Coordinates of C-alpha atoms in Angstrom, one line a residue:
M23 CA 183.1 21.3 132.2
G24 CA 185.8 23.5 134.3
A25 CA 188.2 23.0 130.9
L26 CA 185.3 24.6 128.2
I27 CA 184.6 27.7 130.6
D28 CA 188.4 27.7 131.0
R29 CA 188.1 27.2 126.7
I30 CA 185.2 29.8 126.7
R31 CA 186.5 32.3 129.4
R32 CA 191.1 32.3 127.4
A33 CA 188.6 33.2 124.2
V34 CA 186.9 35.9 125.2
M35 CA 189.9 37.2 127.0
N36 CA 191.9 36.8 123.1
T37 CA 188.4 38.7 121.2
G38 CA 189.4 42.4 120.8
I39 CA 187.2 45.4 122.8
R40 CA 185.1 46.2 119.8
K41 CA 183.8 42.0 119.4
K42 CA 183.8 42.0 123.0
L43 CA 180.6 45.0 122.8
L44 CA 179.1 43.8 119.9
L45 CA 178.5 40.0 121.6
I46 CA 177.6 41.5 125.0
Y47 CA 175.1 44.9 123.2
C48 CA 173.7 41.2 121.5
A49 CA 173.3 38.8 124.2
A50 CA 172.3 41.0 126.6
G51 CA 170.6 43.2 124.0
L52 CA 169.4 41.7 121.4
V53 CA 168.1 38.6 122.9
P54 CA 166.4 40.1 125.8
M55 CA 164.6 42.7 123.7
G56 CA 163.9 40.0 121.3
V57 CA 162.3 37.9 123.0
I58 CA 160.2 40.3 124.9
G59 CA 159.3 42.2 121.9
S60 CA 158.5 39.6 120.7
L61 CA 155.9 38.7 123.9
M62 CA 153.8 41.6 123.0
L63 CA 153.9 40.9 119.7
Y64 CA 152.0 37.8 120.7
N65 CA 150.4 38.8 124.0
T66 CA 149.1 42.0 122.2
H67 CA 147.8 40.1 119.0
R68 CA 146.3 37.7 121.1
M69 CA 144.3 40.8 123.6
L70 CA 143.0 42.6 120.9
Y71 CA 141.9 40.0 118.8
G72 CA 140.2 39.7 121.9
Q73 CA 138.6 42.2 122.6
Y74 CA 137.5 43.1 119.0
R75 CA 135.8 38.9 119.1
G76 CA 134.5 40.0 122.4
Q77 CA 133.1 43.2 121.2
L78 CA 131.4 41.8 117.9
E79 CA 130.3 38.3 119.8
S80 CA 128.5 40.5 122.1
E81 CA 127.0 43.0 119.0
N82 CA 126.3 39.2 117.2
K83 CA 124.2 38.2 120.6
R84 CA 122.0 41.7 120.9
V85 CA 121.2 41.6 116.9
H86 CA 120.1 37.7 116.9
N87 CA 118.1 38.7 120.5
I88 CA 115.9 41.7 118.7
V89 CA 115.4 39.6 116.0
F90 CA 114.1 37.0 117.3
E91 CA 111.7 38.9 119.6
V92 CA 110.2 40.5 116.0
T93 CA 109.7 37.5 114.9
Y94 CA 108.7 36.0 118.6
L95 CA 106.0 38.4 117.6
V96 CA 104.5 38.6 114.2
S97 CA 104.1 35.3 114.7
N98 CA 102.2 35.4 117.9
I99 CA 100.6 37.7 116.3
S100 CA 99.1 35.5 112.5
N101 CA 98.5 32.7 115.4
V102 CA 96.4 35.2 117.4
L103 CA 94.4 36.2 113.2
G104 CA 94.3 32.2 113.2
Y105 CA 92.5 31.2 115.5
D106 CA 90.3 34.8 115.6
S107 CA 86.9 33.4 114.3
A108 CA 85.0 37.4 113.8
L109 CA 87.5 37.2 111.5
N110 CA 87.5 33.3 109.7
T111 CA 83.4 34.1 109.9
L112 CA 84.5 37.8 108.7
L113 CA 85.9 35.8 105.3
S114 CA 83.9 33.4 105.3
T115 CA 80.3 35.6 104.6
S116 CA 78.8 35.7 102.0
Y117 CA 77.7 40.0 100.8
E118 CA 75.0 40.9 99.2
S119 CA 76.6 44.5 99.1
D120 CA 79.8 46.3 99.3
G121 CA 78.6 48.2 101.8
Q122 CA 77.8 45.1 104.2
V123 CA 81.4 44.5 103.3
Y124 CA 82.5 47.4 103.8
E125 CA 80.9 47.4 107.2
A126 CA 82.3 44.5 107.9
Y127 CA 85.5 45.8 107.5
R128 CA 84.8 48.5 110.1
A129 CA 83.4 46.5 112.7
Y130 CA 87.0 44.4 113.1
P131 CA 89.1 46.9 114.0
L132 CA 91.7 44.0 115.1
L133 CA 94.2 44.4 112.3
D134 CA 94.0 48.7 111.9
S135 CA 94.8 47.6 116.6
F136 CA 98.1 46.1 116.0
A137 CA 99.8 47.8 113.1
E138 CA 98.8 51.3 115.2
N139 CA 100.3 49.5 117.8
Y140 CA 102.7 48.5 117.1
T141 CA 106.3 50.2 115.1
E142 CA 108.2 46.0 114.7
L143 CA 105.4 45.4 111.4
S144 CA 105.6 48.1 108.1
S145 CA 102.4 45.6 106.4
I146 CA 99.3 42.7 107.7
R147 CA 97.4 42.4 104.8
I148 CA 94.4 39.2 104.0
Y149 CA 94.4 38.2 100.8
F150 CA 91.1 36.6 100.0
N151 CA 89.2 34.7 97.8
N152 CA 85.8 34.7 98.8
P153 CA 84.1 36.6 95.4
T154 CA 81.1 38.8 97.0
M155 CA 84.1 40.9 99.5
V156 CA 86.2 44.0 97.5
S157 CA 89.1 44.9 98.4
S158 CA 89.5 48.0 100.2
G159 CA 92.4 48.9 102.9
R160 CA 94.3 45.4 104.7
F161 CA 91.5 43.1 102.4
Q162 CA 93.1 42.3 99.6
Y163 CA 90.8 40.1 97.4
A164 CA 94.2 37.6 95.6
G165 CA 93.9 37.9 91.8
E166 CA 95.1 36.8 89.5
E167 CA 99.2 38.3 90.1
V168 CA 99.1 37.5 93.4
Q169 CA 98.7 33.9 92.7
A170 CA 100.8 33.4 90.4
S171 CA 103.0 34.2 93.0
E172 CA 105.5 31.8 94.7
W173 CA 105.5 33.1 98.4
Y174 CA 101.6 32.7 97.9
R175 CA 101.6 28.8 96.3
L176 CA 103.5 28.3 99.9
A177 CA 100.5 29.4 101.8
K178 CA 98.4 27.3 99.6
E179 CA 100.5 24.3 99.4
S180 CA 101.3 24.1 103.3
S181 CA 99.0 23.1 106.3
G182 CA 99.1 26.3 108.2
E183 CA 101.8 26.4 110.1
P184 CA 103.8 30.2 109.1
I185 CA 106.2 30.2 106.1
W186 CA 109.0 33.9 106.0
I187 CA 110.2 34.7 102.7
C188 CA 111.9 37.3 101.3
E189 CA 110.8 39.3 98.4
K190 CA 108.9 42.1 98.1
Q191 CA 105.0 41.9 97.3
E192 CA 103.5 44.6 95.6
N193 CA 104.3 48.7 96.4
S194 CA 105.9 46.9 99.6
Q195 CA 110.3 48.3 100.2
D196 CA 110.0 45.2 103.3
N197 CA 111.3 42.7 101.8
L198 CA 111.0 39.6 105.1
F199 CA 107.7 38.3 105.7
L200 CA 105.4 36.0 107.5
V201 CA 102.5 34.1 105.6
R202 CA 99.8 31.5 106.7
K203 CA 97.4 29.7 105.0
V204 CA 93.7 30.6 106.9
P205 CA 90.1 27.2 106.5
L206 CA 88.0 29.3 106.8
Y207 CA 84.4 28.0 108.1
N208 CA 82.7 27.4 104.2
R209 CA 86.0 25.7 103.3
D210 CA 88.0 28.6 101.5
F211 CA 91.0 29.6 102.5
A212 CA 92.1 33.1 103.4
V213 CA 96.9 33.8 103.1
I214 CA 97.7 36.4 106.6
S215 CA 100.8 38.7 104.8
I216 CA 102.4 40.1 107.9
G217 CA 105.7 42.2 106.8
I218 CA 108.6 43.0 109.3
S219 CA 109.5 46.7 109.4
S220 CA 112.9 47.5 107.1
N221 CA 113.4 50.6 109.2
F222 CA 112.6 49.3 113.1
L223 CA 115.5 46.9 112.0
K224 CA 118.3 49.7 111.0
L225 CA 117.0 51.6 113.4
M226 CA 116.7 48.5 115.9
I227 CA 120.7 46.3 114.9
N228 CA 122.7 49.3 113.0
D229 CA 126.2 49.8 114.8
E230 CA 128.8 52.7 113.3
Q231 CA 131.7 49.7 113.9
T232 CA 129.3 47.2 112.6
D233 CA 127.4 46.3 109.6
T234 CA 125.1 43.6 109.8
L235 CA 123.1 40.5 107.5
L236 CA 120.1 38.4 107.5
S237 CA 119.5 36.1 105.0
L238 CA 117.1 33.1 105.7
D239 CA 117.9 30.0 104.3
E240 CA 121.3 30.7 103.4
G241 CA 119.7 32.3 101.0
E242 CA 120.8 36.1 99.9
V243 CA 121.0 38.9 102.0
F244 CA 117.2 41.0 102.7
Y245 CA 118.3 42.7 105.3
A246 CA 122.4 44.4 106.0
G247 CA 123.8 48.2 106.9
N248 CA 125.8 48.2 104.4
A249 CA 124.0 48.7 100.9
S250 CA 127.2 46.3 99.9
Y251 CA 126.5 43.2 100.7
F252 CA 123.0 43.3 100.2
G253 CA 121.4 40.7 97.6
K254 CA 124.3 38.8 97.9
P255 CA 125.0 35.8 99.4
L256 CA 126.8 35.4 102.3
P257 CA 130.4 36.9 102.4
V258 CA 130.8 32.8 104.9
S259 CA 131.3 28.8 104.1
Q260 CA 128.5 26.4 104.4
T261 CA 130.2 25.0 107.6
A262 CA 130.4 28.5 108.8
L263 CA 126.9 28.7 108.6
S264 CA 126.0 26.3 111.1
E265 CA 128.0 27.0 113.5
T266 CA 127.0 29.4 117.1
R267 CA 130.5 31.8 116.8
V268 CA 132.9 33.7 115.6
R269 CA 135.1 33.0 112.9
T270 CA 138.2 34.7 111.3
L271 CA 137.6 35.5 107.9
R272 CA 141.0 36.4 106.5
D273 CA 141.0 36.0 102.6
N274 CA 138.8 38.2 102.4
G275 CA 139.9 40.6 105.9
L276 CA 136.4 40.3 107.4
L277 CA 135.9 39.6 111.1
V278 CA 132.7 37.5 111.4
G279 CA 129.4 36.4 113.9
C280 CA 128.2 33.7 112.4
S281 CA 124.6 33.1 114.6
A282 CA 121.9 30.6 113.9
L283 CA 118.0 31.1 115.0
Q284 CA 115.2 29.0 114.3
P285 CA 111.5 31.4 114.8
V286 CA 108.8 29.5 117.6
R287 CA 106.5 27.2 115.2
S288 CA 108.5 27.4 112.0
H289 CA 111.3 24.2 110.1
Q290 CA 113.1 27.7 108.7
I291 CA 116.3 29.2 110.1
I292 CA 117.7 32.4 110.0
Q293 CA 121.4 33.2 110.2
V294 CA 122.6 36.2 112.1
L295 CA 126.4 37.4 110.7
T296 CA 127.7 40.4 112.6
V297 CA 131.0 41.7 110.4
D298 CA 133.3 44.4 111.5
S299 CA 136.0 44.9 108.7
H300 CA 138.0 46.7 110.2
A301 CA 139.0 45.2 113.1
L302 CA 142.2 43.2 111.3
G303 CA 143.1 46.5 109.9
A304 CA 142.9 47.7 112.8
V305 CA 144.6 44.7 114.1
N306 CA 147.0 44.3 111.9
R307 CA 148.5 48.1 112.3
T308 CA 148.8 47.7 115.5
M309 CA 150.7 45.2 115.2
V310 CA 153.0 47.3 111.9
L311 CA 153.4 49.9 114.5
M312 CA 154.4 47.8 117.5
M313 CA 157.3 45.7 115.4
A314 CA 158.6 49.4 114.3
I315 CA 159.0 51.0 117.8
I316 CA 160.7 48.0 118.8
L317 CA 163.0 47.1 115.5
F318 CA 163.9 51.1 117.0
C319 CA 165.0 50.2 120.1
I320 CA 166.3 47.5 118.3
L321 CA 168.6 49.0 116.1
I322 CA 169.1 51.9 116.8
P323 CA 171.6 51.1 120.1
F324 CA 172.9 48.8 118.1
V325 CA 174.1 51.5 115.3
L326 CA 175.6 53.7 118.0
I327 CA 176.9 50.9 119.2
F328 CA 179.0 49.2 116.0
L329 CA 179.9 53.3 115.5
F330 CA 181.4 53.5 118.7
T331 CA 182.3 50.6 119.1
G332 CA 184.8 51.7 116.1
S333 CA 185.5 55.2 117.1
F334 CA 186.7 53.3 120.3
G335 CA 188.8 50.3 118.7
R336 CA 190.4 53.2 116.1
R337 CA 191.7 55.1 119.1
I338 CA 192.7 51.4 121.2
A339 CA 194.9 51.3 118.0
V340 CA 196.5 54.1 118.4
I341 CA 197.1 54.8 121.9
R342 CA 198.8 50.5 121.2
G343 CA 200.6 51.9 118.0
E344 CA 202.3 55.3 120.4
M345 CA 202.7 52.4 122.9
H346 CA 205.2 50.0 120.6
K347 CA 207.0 52.6 119.8
I348 CA 208.0 53.6 123.5
S349 CA 208.7 49.8 124.0
E350 CA 210.8 50.3 121.2
G351 CA 212.6 53.5 123.0
N352 CA 211.5 56.2 120.4
L353 CA 209.5 58.4 122.5
D354 CA 208.4 60.7 119.5
I355 CA 204.8 60.1 119.6
I356 CA 201.8 62.2 117.7
P357 CA 201.5 65.8 119.8
L358 CA 197.6 65.3 119.7
F359 CA 194.9 63.4 120.4
D360 CA 191.2 63.8 120.5
G361 CA 188.8 63.8 123.1
T362 CA 188.8 64.3 127.1
D363 CA 187.4 60.7 128.2
E364 CA 189.2 58.4 130.2
L365 CA 190.5 57.6 126.7
G366 CA 192.8 60.6 126.2
L367 CA 193.3 61.7 130.0
L368 CA 195.3 58.2 129.2
F369 CA 197.9 59.3 125.6
R370 CA 198.3 63.0 127.6
D371 CA 199.1 61.3 131.1
M372 CA 201.6 59.2 128.5
Q373 CA 202.9 62.2 127.0
Q374 CA 203.2 63.7 130.4
T375 CA 205.7 60.9 131.0
I376 CA 207.4 61.1 127.7
N377 CA 208.4 64.9 128.1
N378 CA 209.4 63.8 131.4
I379 CA 210.9 61.1 130.8
Q380 CA 212.9 63.1 128.4
N381 CA 213.8 65.8 131.1
L382 CA 215.3 63.0 133.1
N383 CA 217.0 62.5 130.6
R384 CA 218.4 65.6 129.5
Q385 CA 219.1 66.3 133.0
L386 CA 221.2 63.0 133.2
Y387 CA 223.5 65.1 131.5
E388 CA 223.5 68.2 133.8
N389 CA 225.7 69.4 136.7
Q390 CA 224.4 66.4 139.0
L391 CA 223.9 69.0 141.7
D392 CA 222.3 70.4 140.1
R393 CA 219.9 67.5 140.3
Q394 CA 220.4 66.5 143.7
R395 CA 220.1 70.6 144.5
L396 CA 216.6 70.2 142.7
M397 CA 215.3 67.3 144.5
N398 CA 215.7 68.8 147.9
Q399 CA 213.5 72.3 146.5
Q400 CA 210.8 69.7 145.6
R401 CA 211.0 67.0 148.7
M402 CA 210.6 71.0 150.3
I403 CA 207.4 72.4 148.5
E404 CA 206.5 68.8 149.1
F405 CA 207.2 69.3 152.8
Q406 CA 206.0 72.9 152.8
M407 CA 202.3 72.0 151.5
L408 CA 201.2 69.0 153.5
A409 CA 202.3 70.7 156.1
N410 CA 199.9 74.4 155.6
Q411 CA 196.7 71.2 155.4
I412 CA 194.5 71.3 158.3
N413 CA 193.8 67.9 158.5
P414 CA 190.0 67.3 160.2
H415 CA 191.9 65.1 162.4
F416 CA 194.1 66.7 164.1
L417 CA 191.3 68.8 165.2
F418 CA 189.3 66.5 166.4
N419 CA 192.8 65.0 168.0
T420 CA 193.7 68.6 169.9
L421 CA 190.3 68.8 171.3
E422 CA 190.6 66.0 173.3
T423 CA 193.8 66.1 173.6
I424 CA 192.3 69.7 175.3
R425 CA 189.2 67.3 177.3
M426 CA 192.3 64.6 178.8
N427 CA 193.6 67.3 179.7
A428 CA 190.9 69.5 181.8
S429 CA 189.5 65.9 183.3
T430 CA 193.0 65.4 184.8
H431 CA 192.7 69.0 186.2
K432 CA 190.0 68.2 187.0
D433 CA 187.4 70.1 185.4
P434 CA 184.7 67.6 184.3
D435 CA 182.4 70.3 183.0
T436 CA 185.2 72.2 180.5
A437 CA 186.1 68.9 179.7
Y438 CA 181.9 67.5 178.7
I439 CA 181.8 71.2 177.0
I440 CA 184.5 70.7 175.0
T441 CA 183.4 66.3 174.5
Q442 CA 179.9 68.4 172.5
L443 CA 181.7 70.7 170.7
G444 CA 183.6 67.6 168.8
K445 CA 180.3 65.7 168.7
M446 CA 178.9 68.2 166.3
M447 CA 181.9 69.4 164.6
R448 CA 181.9 65.6 163.3
Y449 CA 178.7 65.7 162.2
S450 CA 179.6 69.1 160.4
L451 CA 181.1 67.2 158.6
Q452 CA 180.3 64.0 158.3
T453 CA 177.1 64.6 157.7
K454 CA 177.9 67.0 154.7
D455 CA 175.4 64.9 152.1
Q456 CA 174.0 62.7 153.9
L457 CA 170.3 62.3 155.3
V458 CA 170.9 61.5 158.6
S459 CA 168.4 59.7 161.5
L460 CA 166.2 61.5 163.3
A461 CA 168.4 60.0 165.9
Q462 CA 172.0 61.3 165.0
E463 CA 169.6 65.1 163.8
L464 CA 168.2 65.0 168.0
A465 CA 172.0 63.8 169.3
Y466 CA 173.3 66.9 167.2
T467 CA 170.7 69.3 168.7
R468 CA 170.8 68.4 172.7
S469 CA 174.5 69.3 172.2
Y470 CA 174.0 72.6 171.1
L471 CA 171.9 72.8 173.9
E472 CA 174.6 72.1 176.1
I473 CA 176.2 73.8 175.5
Q474 CA 174.4 76.6 175.4
H475 CA 173.1 75.7 179.1
F476 CA 176.9 75.7 180.4
R477 CA 177.5 79.3 178.5
Y478 CA 173.7 80.7 180.0
R479 CA 173.5 78.9 183.9
E480 CA 170.5 78.3 184.4
K481 CA 168.6 81.1 182.4
I482 CA 168.0 78.0 179.1
S483 CA 166.2 74.7 180.3
Y484 CA 164.6 72.2 178.1
E485 CA 163.1 69.6 176.9
I486 CA 162.8 66.6 173.8
L487 CA 160.2 64.9 173.8
V488 CA 159.2 62.6 169.6
S489 CA 156.2 60.3 169.9
D490 CA 156.1 56.8 170.1
E491 CA 155.3 56.4 166.4
I492 CA 158.1 57.3 165.3
T493 CA 161.1 55.2 165.7
Q494 CA 164.2 57.7 165.8
D495 CA 166.7 55.4 164.4
T496 CA 164.7 54.8 161.1
Y497 CA 163.5 57.7 160.7
Y498 CA 165.5 60.0 158.1
L499 CA 165.4 63.2 157.3
M500 CA 168.1 66.1 156.3
P501 CA 171.0 67.1 158.5
L502 CA 170.9 70.4 160.3
L503 CA 167.4 71.1 159.6
I504 CA 166.8 71.7 163.8
Q505 CA 169.6 73.3 165.7
P506 CA 169.4 76.4 163.1
L507 CA 165.5 76.9 164.4
V508 CA 166.9 76.3 168.9
E509 CA 169.6 79.1 168.0
N510 CA 166.7 81.7 166.9
A511 CA 164.9 80.6 170.1
I512 CA 167.6 80.6 172.1
S513 CA 168.9 84.0 170.4
H514 CA 166.2 86.0 169.6
G515 CA 163.2 85.0 171.7
I516 CA 165.2 83.9 175.6
S517 CA 167.6 85.4 174.9
P518 CA 166.3 89.6 175.1
M519 CA 164.3 87.9 178.2
D520 CA 165.2 88.4 182.1
G521 CA 163.9 85.4 183.5
P522 CA 165.1 81.9 182.4
G523 CA 163.8 80.9 180.0
F524 CA 162.5 76.9 178.6
L525 CA 162.8 75.2 174.9
L526 CA 160.6 72.4 174.0
I527 CA 161.2 70.7 171.0
H528 CA 157.8 68.2 170.2
I529 CA 157.4 65.6 167.7
E530 CA 154.7 63.2 166.3
P531 CA 152.7 62.6 163.1
V532 CA 150.2 64.6 162.1
K533 CA 148.0 63.4 160.1
D534 CA 149.6 63.3 156.2
H535 CA 152.9 64.6 157.9
L536 CA 155.3 64.6 160.4
S537 CA 155.4 67.8 162.7
I538 CA 158.5 69.2 164.4
V539 CA 157.8 71.9 166.9
I540 CA 160.8 74.6 168.6
H541 CA 158.8 76.2 171.3
D542 CA 159.8 78.4 173.1
N543 CA 158.9 80.9 176.0
G544 CA 160.7 84.3 175.0
V545 CA 160.4 87.3 174.8
G546 CA 158.2 86.8 171.2
M547 CA 157.0 89.4 168.3
D548 CA 154.0 91.4 167.7
E549 CA 151.2 90.7 164.9
G550 CA 153.0 93.0 162.4
A551 CA 156.7 92.5 162.9
L552 CA 155.3 87.8 162.5
Q553 CA 153.3 89.0 159.3
A554 CA 156.8 90.0 158.1
L555 CA 158.5 87.1 159.1
R556 CA 156.8 84.6 157.7
E557 CA 156.8 87.0 154.1
S558 CA 160.5 86.4 154.3
V559 CA 160.5 84.0 155.1
E560 CA 158.4 83.5 151.8
A561 CA 159.8 85.0 149.8
P562 CA 161.7 83.6 147.0
E563 CA 165.1 86.2 147.2
P564 CA 166.2 88.3 150.8
E565 CA 164.9 91.2 151.2
Y566 CA 166.7 94.1 153.1
T567 CA 163.9 96.1 154.3
E568 CA 164.2 97.3 158.2
D569 CA 161.4 96.0 159.9
P570 CA 161.1 95.1 163.9
V571 CA 163.2 91.6 163.0
P572 CA 166.4 90.7 162.6
T573 CA 167.9 89.8 159.3
E574 CA 169.8 86.9 161.1
R575 CA 165.9 85.5 161.7
H576 CA 164.9 86.2 158.4
I577 CA 167.9 84.9 157.1
G578 CA 167.8 81.1 159.1
L579 CA 164.5 80.8 158.7
R580 CA 164.2 81.3 155.2
N581 CA 167.5 78.7 154.9
V582 CA 165.3 75.9 156.1
S583 CA 162.0 76.5 154.4
S584 CA 163.7 76.3 151.1
R585 CA 165.6 73.5 151.7
I586 CA 162.5 71.3 153.1
R587 CA 160.5 72.8 149.4
L588 CA 163.7 71.8 146.8
F589 CA 163.8 68.6 148.9
Y590 CA 160.4 68.1 149.7
G591 CA 158.2 69.5 148.2
R592 CA 156.1 73.2 147.5
E593 CA 154.0 71.3 150.3
Y594 CA 156.3 71.2 153.0
G595 CA 158.1 74.1 155.4
V596 CA 158.4 76.4 157.5
D597 CA 155.4 77.6 160.0
I598 CA 155.6 80.5 162.6
E599 CA 153.1 81.5 165.9
S600 CA 153.6 84.2 168.5
R601 CA 152.2 86.5 170.7
P602 CA 154.2 89.2 172.0
M603 CA 155.7 87.5 175.7
E604 CA 154.3 84.4 175.8
G605 CA 156.9 82.4 172.7
T606 CA 157.1 81.6 169.5
A607 CA 156.2 78.1 168.1
V608 CA 158.2 77.2 164.5
T609 CA 157.2 74.1 163.6
L610 CA 157.6 71.7 160.3
R611 CA 155.7 69.9 157.6
L612 CA 158.2 67.1 156.7
P613 CA 157.2 64.1 154.9
L614 CA 155.8 61.1 156.9
P615 CA 158.4 58.7 158.4
R616 CA 160.4 57.1 156.2
T617 CA 163.2 53.0 156.4
D618 CA 165.2 53.9 153.0
G619 CA 168.1 54.1 154.6
P620 CA 171.0 57.6 154.6
L621 CA 170.8 59.0 150.7
E622 CA 172.9 60.6 149.2
M623 CA 170.8 64.3 149.3
E624 CA 170.9 64.2 145.7
K625 CA 170.5 61.3 144.3
E626 CA 167.3 61.4 146.8
K627 CA 166.4 64.8 145.2
E628 CA 166.2 63.8 142.3
D629 CA 164.2 61.3 143.3
E630 CA 161.6 62.9 144.6
R631 CA 161.3 64.9 141.5
Q632 CA 160.5 62.5 139.4

């Protein structure tokens, strides 16, 4: 295994850079993207197809239930009429005049009641053979034409069970009827014919997304939302008709839901088909679009990598050729090389190296003394440049020397203040582009307060309160937010007052943000000065106006407020409250504690914006 890995490593190392880059792209880009793209296509196709199948199955069940309820209603009505003794008596009686017949019709309102109360029915008729009766309204004589019809023959030969037929009767536009033979008391019979309203079926069944087809006993379609299917065989196989499930017919691009129902008290079967002619096309179009996107995502980077590696390889070849000339002692290389990237800088460095070599070769033929003097002069310039640079470590070492000297001369206060000043300088230099912990920021502020206390003595005292809900070492914030506000409080609030001053820093979570309050008991300000200060802090640019508020206070507060809004967002910032001779409270509103550690501030800003 070790030998195989070693051979692979040597083969990779001996391969050109362009081939390496292309192989890396294929291994790290094409293969994962191909696998992910295939999984996405498979899952998307499965999801879309399953969604359409589910919708179609639900629609088929809905139509199935509607048709079943309608046929159940019609069957029950035929059952009521078939066993109605009043109707049987009406049809069996021999009448002496037409007036008696009409009077009997008017005395039997059940047919009209059914027709008026059930919108599912389009027609309801009784066909009789009684020669003493006359045709009128819903009672019709079974003449030769009626008796010759197929539906009448089926009803006549039956034993009285409901029979469903699909053919037009007389002037009716309905296609599905129930006919039923009714034995009469005079040993004759009549036939009940009840038609189902096509308008009712259209109102209840039609759907914008799918077409519904109904067929009786696997015959021709007797109802279709799309007229192109009417009167044609069902677009499914005989095997599919016997299965109550959703099937995909890929030959003609249809998604078809098939189910069958058997009306009550009947051996006949009504096939219910729900057809979606757009589903498979929509799924295929989505798949083609996703494939195009995936291919685009694969090919465009490949083309760019291919072009880049070609250009990169040619530039490497140019540098290699020039370096080969130099290795043979030929310092006459091409004067120009395209690009200012790393390769361009490398070539320029090589040119500079060659120029230096040529200069040195020329200087070898000059006076040795001049060359030595030139070298000495160069060394003197470098020494002066190094001597003129100020190293922060020099400052820290100098402060430490002064502190040690103060301690030696038994001046602990001076040594302590120098230590605090050193801490502040080190903090300012080390936290330029980093977030800092709350503990670090408070330590910096405490050093500043100690220096001010040393300066003003008993005039300044302070207290820092941090809620137990805040972990100071793991909450990170921008540096130099608290100290400028403390400096403002001392300079403009406590310093002008006659008596001793007190400054309180209180940090606690409030609702959806962190509150840092810097409160002093200084001179405060009136409402006009406070409003001017607030407007100045919120202003996008400094306002040079003559107001009671000092300009330095404007700049310091505006700087802190602007930094907070730019870094954390406009919902955070600075709030100011003040009353004359009672003091001023400045509140920083920051996000709630975060524990992601110190980050580069530019990177953090970009993350916050996204």
